[in-house]
PDB file of C-alpha atoms and ligand atoms in Angstrom:
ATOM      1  CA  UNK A   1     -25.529  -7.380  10.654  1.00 69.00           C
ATOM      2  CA  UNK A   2     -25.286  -5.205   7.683  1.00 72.00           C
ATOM      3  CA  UNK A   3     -21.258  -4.255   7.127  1.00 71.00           C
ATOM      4  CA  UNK A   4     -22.433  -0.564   5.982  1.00 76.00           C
ATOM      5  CA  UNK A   5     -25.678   0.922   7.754  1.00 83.00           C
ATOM      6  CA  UNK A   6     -25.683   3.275   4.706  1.00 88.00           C
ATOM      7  CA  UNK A   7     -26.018   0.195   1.705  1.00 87.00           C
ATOM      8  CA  UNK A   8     -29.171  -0.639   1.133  1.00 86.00           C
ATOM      9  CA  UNK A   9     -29.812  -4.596   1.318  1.00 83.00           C
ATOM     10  CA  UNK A  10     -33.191  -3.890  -0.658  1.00 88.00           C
ATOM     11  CA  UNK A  11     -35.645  -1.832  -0.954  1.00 90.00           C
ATOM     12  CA  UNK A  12     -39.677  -2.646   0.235  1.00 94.00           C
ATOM     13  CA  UNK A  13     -42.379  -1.157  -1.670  1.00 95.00           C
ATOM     14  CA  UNK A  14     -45.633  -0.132   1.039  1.00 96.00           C
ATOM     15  CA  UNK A  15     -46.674  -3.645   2.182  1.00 96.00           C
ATOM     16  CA  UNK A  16     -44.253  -5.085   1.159  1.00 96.00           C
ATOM     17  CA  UNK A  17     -42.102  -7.675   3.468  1.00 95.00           C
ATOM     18  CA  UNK A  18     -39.294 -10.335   3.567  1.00 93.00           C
ATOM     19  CA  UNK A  19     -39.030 -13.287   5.705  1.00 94.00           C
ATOM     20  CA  UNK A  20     -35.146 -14.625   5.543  1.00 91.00           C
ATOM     21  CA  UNK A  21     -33.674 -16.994   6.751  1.00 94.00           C
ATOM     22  CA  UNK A  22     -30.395 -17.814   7.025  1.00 91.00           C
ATOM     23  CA  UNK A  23     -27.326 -19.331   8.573  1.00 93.00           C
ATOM     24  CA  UNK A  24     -24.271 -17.384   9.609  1.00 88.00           C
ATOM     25  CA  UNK A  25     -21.184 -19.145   9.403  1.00 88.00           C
ATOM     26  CA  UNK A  26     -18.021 -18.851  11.044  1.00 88.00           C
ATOM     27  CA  UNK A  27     -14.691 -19.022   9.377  1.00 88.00           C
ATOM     28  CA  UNK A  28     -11.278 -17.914   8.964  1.00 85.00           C
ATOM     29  CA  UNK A  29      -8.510 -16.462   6.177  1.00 85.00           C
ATOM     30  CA  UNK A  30      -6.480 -19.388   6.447  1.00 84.00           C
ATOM     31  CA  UNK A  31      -9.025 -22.088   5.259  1.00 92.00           C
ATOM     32  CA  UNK A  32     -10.822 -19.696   2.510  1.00 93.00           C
ATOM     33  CA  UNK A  33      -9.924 -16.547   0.991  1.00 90.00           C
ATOM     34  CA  UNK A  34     -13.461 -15.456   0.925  1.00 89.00           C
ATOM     35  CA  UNK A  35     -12.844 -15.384   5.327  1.00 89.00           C
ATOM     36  CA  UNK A  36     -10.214 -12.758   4.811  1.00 90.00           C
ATOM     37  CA  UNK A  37     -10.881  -9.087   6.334  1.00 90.00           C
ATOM     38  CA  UNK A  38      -8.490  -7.369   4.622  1.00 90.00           C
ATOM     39  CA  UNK A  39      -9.073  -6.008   0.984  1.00 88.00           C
ATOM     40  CA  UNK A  40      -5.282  -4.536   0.551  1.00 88.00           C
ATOM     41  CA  UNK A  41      -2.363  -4.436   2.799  1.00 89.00           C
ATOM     42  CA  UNK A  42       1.638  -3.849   2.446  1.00 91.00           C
ATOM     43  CA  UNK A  43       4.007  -2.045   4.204  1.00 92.00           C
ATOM     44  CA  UNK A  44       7.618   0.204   3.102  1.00 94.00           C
ATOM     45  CA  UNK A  45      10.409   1.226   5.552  1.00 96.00           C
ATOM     46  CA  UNK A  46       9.673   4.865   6.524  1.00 98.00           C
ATOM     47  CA  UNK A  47      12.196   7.236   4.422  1.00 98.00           C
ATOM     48  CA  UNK A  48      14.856   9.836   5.637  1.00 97.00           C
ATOM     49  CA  UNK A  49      15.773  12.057   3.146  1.00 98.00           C
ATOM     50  CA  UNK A  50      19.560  13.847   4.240  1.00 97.00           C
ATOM     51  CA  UNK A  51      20.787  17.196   2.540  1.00 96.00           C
ATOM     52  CA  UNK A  52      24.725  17.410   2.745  1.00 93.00           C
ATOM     53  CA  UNK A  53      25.834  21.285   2.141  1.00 92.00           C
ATOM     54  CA  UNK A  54      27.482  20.795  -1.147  1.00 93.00           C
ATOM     55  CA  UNK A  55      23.445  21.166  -2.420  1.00 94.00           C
ATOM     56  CA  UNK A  56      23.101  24.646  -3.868  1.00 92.00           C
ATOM     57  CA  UNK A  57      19.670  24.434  -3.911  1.00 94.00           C
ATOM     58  CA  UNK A  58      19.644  24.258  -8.009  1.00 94.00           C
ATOM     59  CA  UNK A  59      15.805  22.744  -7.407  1.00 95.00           C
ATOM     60  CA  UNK A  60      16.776  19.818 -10.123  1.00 96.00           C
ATOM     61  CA  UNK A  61      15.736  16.825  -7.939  1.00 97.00           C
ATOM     62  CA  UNK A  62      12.310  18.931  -6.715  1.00 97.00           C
ATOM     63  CA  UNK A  63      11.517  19.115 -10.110  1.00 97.00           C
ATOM     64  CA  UNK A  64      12.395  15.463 -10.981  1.00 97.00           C
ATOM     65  CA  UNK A  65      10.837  13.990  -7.887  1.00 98.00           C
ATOM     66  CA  UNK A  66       7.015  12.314  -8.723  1.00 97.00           C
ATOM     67  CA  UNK A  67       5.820  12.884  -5.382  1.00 97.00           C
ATOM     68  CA  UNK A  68       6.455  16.408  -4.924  1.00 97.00           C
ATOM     69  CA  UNK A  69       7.948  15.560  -1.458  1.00 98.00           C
ATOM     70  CA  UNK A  70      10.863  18.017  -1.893  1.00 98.00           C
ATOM     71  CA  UNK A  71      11.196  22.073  -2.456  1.00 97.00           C
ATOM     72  CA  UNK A  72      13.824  24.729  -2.410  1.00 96.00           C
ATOM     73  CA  UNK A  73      14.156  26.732   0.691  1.00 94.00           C
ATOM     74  CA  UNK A  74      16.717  29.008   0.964  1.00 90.00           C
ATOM     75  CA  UNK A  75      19.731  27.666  -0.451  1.00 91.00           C
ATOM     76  CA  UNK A  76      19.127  24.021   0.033  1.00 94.00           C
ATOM     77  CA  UNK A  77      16.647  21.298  -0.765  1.00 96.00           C
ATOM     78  CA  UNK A  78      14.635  19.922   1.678  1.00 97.00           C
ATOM     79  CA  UNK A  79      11.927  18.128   2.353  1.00 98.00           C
ATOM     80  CA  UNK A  80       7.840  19.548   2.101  1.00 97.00           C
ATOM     81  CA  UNK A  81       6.580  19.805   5.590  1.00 96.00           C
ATOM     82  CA  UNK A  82       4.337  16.372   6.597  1.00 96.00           C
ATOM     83  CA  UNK A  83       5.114  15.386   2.823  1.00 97.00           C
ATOM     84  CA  UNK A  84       7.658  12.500   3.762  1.00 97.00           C
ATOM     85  CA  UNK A  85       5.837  10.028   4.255  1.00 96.00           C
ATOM     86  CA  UNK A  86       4.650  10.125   0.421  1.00 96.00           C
ATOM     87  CA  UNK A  87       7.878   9.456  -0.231  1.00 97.00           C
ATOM     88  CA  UNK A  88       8.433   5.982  -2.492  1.00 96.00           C
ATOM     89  CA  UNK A  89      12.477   5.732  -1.910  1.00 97.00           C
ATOM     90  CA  UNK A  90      12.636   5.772  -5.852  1.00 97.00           C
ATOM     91  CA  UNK A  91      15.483   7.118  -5.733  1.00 97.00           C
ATOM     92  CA  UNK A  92      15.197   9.544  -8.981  1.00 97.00           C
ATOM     93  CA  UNK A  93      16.554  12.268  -6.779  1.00 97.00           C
ATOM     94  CA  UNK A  94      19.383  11.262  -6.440  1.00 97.00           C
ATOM     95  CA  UNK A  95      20.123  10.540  -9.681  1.00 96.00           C
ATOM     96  CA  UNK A  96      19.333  13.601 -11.004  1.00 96.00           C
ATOM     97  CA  UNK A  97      21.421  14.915  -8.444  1.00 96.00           C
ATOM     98  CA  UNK A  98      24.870  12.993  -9.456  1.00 94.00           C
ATOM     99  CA  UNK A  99      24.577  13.029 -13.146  1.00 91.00           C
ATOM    100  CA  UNK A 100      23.926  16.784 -13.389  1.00 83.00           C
ATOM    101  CA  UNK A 101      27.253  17.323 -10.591  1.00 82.00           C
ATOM    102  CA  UNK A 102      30.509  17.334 -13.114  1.00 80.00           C
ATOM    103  CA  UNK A 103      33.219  17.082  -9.903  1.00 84.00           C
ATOM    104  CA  UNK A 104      31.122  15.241  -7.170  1.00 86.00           C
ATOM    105  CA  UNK A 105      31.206  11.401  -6.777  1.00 89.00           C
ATOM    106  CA  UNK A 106      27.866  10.957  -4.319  1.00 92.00           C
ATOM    107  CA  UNK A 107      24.733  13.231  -4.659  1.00 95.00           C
ATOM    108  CA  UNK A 108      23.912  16.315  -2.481  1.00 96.00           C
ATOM    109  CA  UNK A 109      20.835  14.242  -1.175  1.00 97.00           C
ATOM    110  CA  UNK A 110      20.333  10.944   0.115  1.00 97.00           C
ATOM    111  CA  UNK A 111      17.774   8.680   0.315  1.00 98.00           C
ATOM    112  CA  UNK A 112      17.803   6.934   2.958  1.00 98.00           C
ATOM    113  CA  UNK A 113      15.640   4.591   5.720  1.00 97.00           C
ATOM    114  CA  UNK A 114      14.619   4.392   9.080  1.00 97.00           C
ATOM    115  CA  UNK A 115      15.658   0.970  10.580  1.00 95.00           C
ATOM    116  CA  UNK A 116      12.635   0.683  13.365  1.00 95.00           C
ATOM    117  CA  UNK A 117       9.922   2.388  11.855  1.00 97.00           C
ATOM    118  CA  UNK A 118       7.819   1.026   8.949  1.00 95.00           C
ATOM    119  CA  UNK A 119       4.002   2.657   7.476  1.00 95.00           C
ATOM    120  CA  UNK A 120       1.861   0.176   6.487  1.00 90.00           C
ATOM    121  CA  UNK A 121      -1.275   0.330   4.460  1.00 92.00           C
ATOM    122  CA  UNK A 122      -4.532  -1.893   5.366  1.00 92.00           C
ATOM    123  CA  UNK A 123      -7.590  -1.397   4.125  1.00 94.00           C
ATOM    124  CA  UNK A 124     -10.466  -3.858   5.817  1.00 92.00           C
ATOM    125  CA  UNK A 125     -13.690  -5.289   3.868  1.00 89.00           C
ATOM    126  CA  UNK A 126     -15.593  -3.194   6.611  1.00 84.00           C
ATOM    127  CA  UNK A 127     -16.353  -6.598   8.609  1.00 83.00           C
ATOM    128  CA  UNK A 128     -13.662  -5.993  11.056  1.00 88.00           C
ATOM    129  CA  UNK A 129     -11.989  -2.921  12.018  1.00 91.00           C
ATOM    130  CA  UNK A 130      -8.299  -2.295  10.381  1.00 93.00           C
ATOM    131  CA  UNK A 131      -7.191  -1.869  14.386  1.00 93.00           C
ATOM    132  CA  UNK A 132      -8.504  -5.555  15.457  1.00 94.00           C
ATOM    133  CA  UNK A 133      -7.097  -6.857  11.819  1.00 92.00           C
ATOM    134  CA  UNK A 134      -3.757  -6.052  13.313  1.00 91.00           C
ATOM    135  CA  UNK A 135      -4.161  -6.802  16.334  1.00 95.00           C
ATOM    136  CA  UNK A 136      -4.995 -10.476  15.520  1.00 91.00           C
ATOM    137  CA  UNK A 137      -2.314 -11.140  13.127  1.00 89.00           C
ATOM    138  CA  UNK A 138       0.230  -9.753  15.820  1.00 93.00           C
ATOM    139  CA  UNK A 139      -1.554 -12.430  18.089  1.00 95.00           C
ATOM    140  CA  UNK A 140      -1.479 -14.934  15.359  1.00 91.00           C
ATOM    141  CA  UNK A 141       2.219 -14.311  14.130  1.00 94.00           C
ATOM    142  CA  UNK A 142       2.782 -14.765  18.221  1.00 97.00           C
ATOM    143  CA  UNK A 143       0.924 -18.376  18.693  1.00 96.00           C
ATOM    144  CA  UNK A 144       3.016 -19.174  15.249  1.00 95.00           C
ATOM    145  CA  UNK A 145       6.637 -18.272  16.763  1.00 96.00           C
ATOM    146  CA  UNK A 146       5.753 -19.636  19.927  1.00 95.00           C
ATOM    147  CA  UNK A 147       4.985 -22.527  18.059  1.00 95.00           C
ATOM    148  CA  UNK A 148       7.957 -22.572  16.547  1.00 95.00           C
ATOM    149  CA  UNK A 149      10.144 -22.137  20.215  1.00 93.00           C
ATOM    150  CA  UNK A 150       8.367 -25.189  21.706  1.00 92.00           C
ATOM    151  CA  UNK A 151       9.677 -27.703  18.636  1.00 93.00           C
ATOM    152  CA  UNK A 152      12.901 -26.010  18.428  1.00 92.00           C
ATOM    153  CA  UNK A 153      12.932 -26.624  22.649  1.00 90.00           C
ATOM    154  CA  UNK A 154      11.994 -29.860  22.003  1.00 89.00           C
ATOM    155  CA  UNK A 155      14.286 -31.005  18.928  1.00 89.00           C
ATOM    156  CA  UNK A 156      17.230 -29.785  21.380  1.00 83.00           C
ATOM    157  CA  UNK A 157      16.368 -31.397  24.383  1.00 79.00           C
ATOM    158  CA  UNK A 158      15.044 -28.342  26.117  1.00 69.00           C
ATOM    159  CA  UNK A 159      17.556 -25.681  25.467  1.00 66.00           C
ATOM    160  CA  UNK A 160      16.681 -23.626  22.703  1.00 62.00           C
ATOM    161  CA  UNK A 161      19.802 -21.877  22.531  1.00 60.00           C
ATOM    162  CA  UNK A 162      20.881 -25.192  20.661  1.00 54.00           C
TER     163      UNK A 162
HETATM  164  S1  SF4 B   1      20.048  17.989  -3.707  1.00 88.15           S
HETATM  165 FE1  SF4 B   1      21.158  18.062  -5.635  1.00 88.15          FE
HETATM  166  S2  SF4 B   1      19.587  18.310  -7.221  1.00 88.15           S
HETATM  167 FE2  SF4 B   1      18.657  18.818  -5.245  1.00 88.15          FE
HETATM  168  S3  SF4 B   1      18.851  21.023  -5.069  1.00 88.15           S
HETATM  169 FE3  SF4 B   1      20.616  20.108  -4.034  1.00 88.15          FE
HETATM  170  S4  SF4 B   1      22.198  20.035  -5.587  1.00 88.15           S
HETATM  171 FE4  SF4 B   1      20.271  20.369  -6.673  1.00 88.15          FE
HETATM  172  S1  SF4 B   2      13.102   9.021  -3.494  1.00 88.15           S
HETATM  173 FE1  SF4 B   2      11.641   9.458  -5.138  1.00 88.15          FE
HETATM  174  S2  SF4 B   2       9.754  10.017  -4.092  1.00 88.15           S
HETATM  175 FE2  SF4 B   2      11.406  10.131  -2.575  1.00 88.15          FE
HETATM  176  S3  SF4 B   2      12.027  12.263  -2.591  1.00 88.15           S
HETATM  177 FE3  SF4 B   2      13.364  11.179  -4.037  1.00 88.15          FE
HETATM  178  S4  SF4 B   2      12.351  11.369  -6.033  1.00 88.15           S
HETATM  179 FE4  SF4 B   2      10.840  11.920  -4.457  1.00 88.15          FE
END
């Protein structure tokens, strides 16, 4: 079926008709690229931006930062509300931070990461659903390490642990 109801496949004039035939065939990423669902993909670990209270809220690293993901409020820096996640861990805050501080030896703000939580970015060819894309490689990358228990099991004689 067509991937995009929307796309026109061609247009008929009045009278006009075509007979097609054709022969769908069935294939996967791993033997041609021209299989694969997925147009773009990539992940980063989800950021965590901490404010220690030597920041006086001199607005330096809001002004430096290319995301916009900061702003002054109050006395302090913090982060833009549902802006975090824009957030590339560049870092330029910080630095900005340290080399305009004459008696501090770490920055006022700290870039840091969450160790269980990732965003990733998939964009599908339209053919399959970004969900089922995902679901499938979990599946796949679960066959693969199975895989990978059962010849470990057997190179140690049944105890993997080995
Ligand atoms: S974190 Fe640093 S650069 Fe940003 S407002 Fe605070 S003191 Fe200024
Ligand atoms: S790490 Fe980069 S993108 Fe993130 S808040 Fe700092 S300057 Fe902005």
């Amino acid at each position: 079926m067509p991937v995009d109801e929307n796309v026109p496949l061609v247009k008929l004039e009045k009278d006009q008709k075509i007979v097609l035939e054709a022969r769908a065939v069935l294939g996967r990423g791993d033997d041609h690229a021209k299989w694969q669902p997925t147009l773009a993909c990539g992940y980063k670990s989800y950021p965590r931006i901490v404010f220690d209270s030597k920041c006086d809220g001199c607005g330096m690293c809001v002004d430096e930062c290319p995301r916009n993901v900061l702003e002054i409020k109050g006395n302090s820096a913090a982060v833009v509300e549902g802006k975090i996640e824009d957030c590339t861990l560049c870092k330029l805050c910080e630095r900005i931070c340290i080399a305009n501080a004459d008696t501090w030896d770490s920055p006022a703000i700290s870039v840091q990461t969450e160790d269980d939580t990732f965003i990733f970015v998939v964009e599908s060819d339209g053919s399959i659903p970004v969900r089922q894309i995902l679901e499938r490689a979990a599946k796949d990358i679960q066959t693969k390490s199975d895989d990978l228990v059962d010849v470990l099991c057997d190179i140690s004689g049944g105890n993997v642990n080995d």
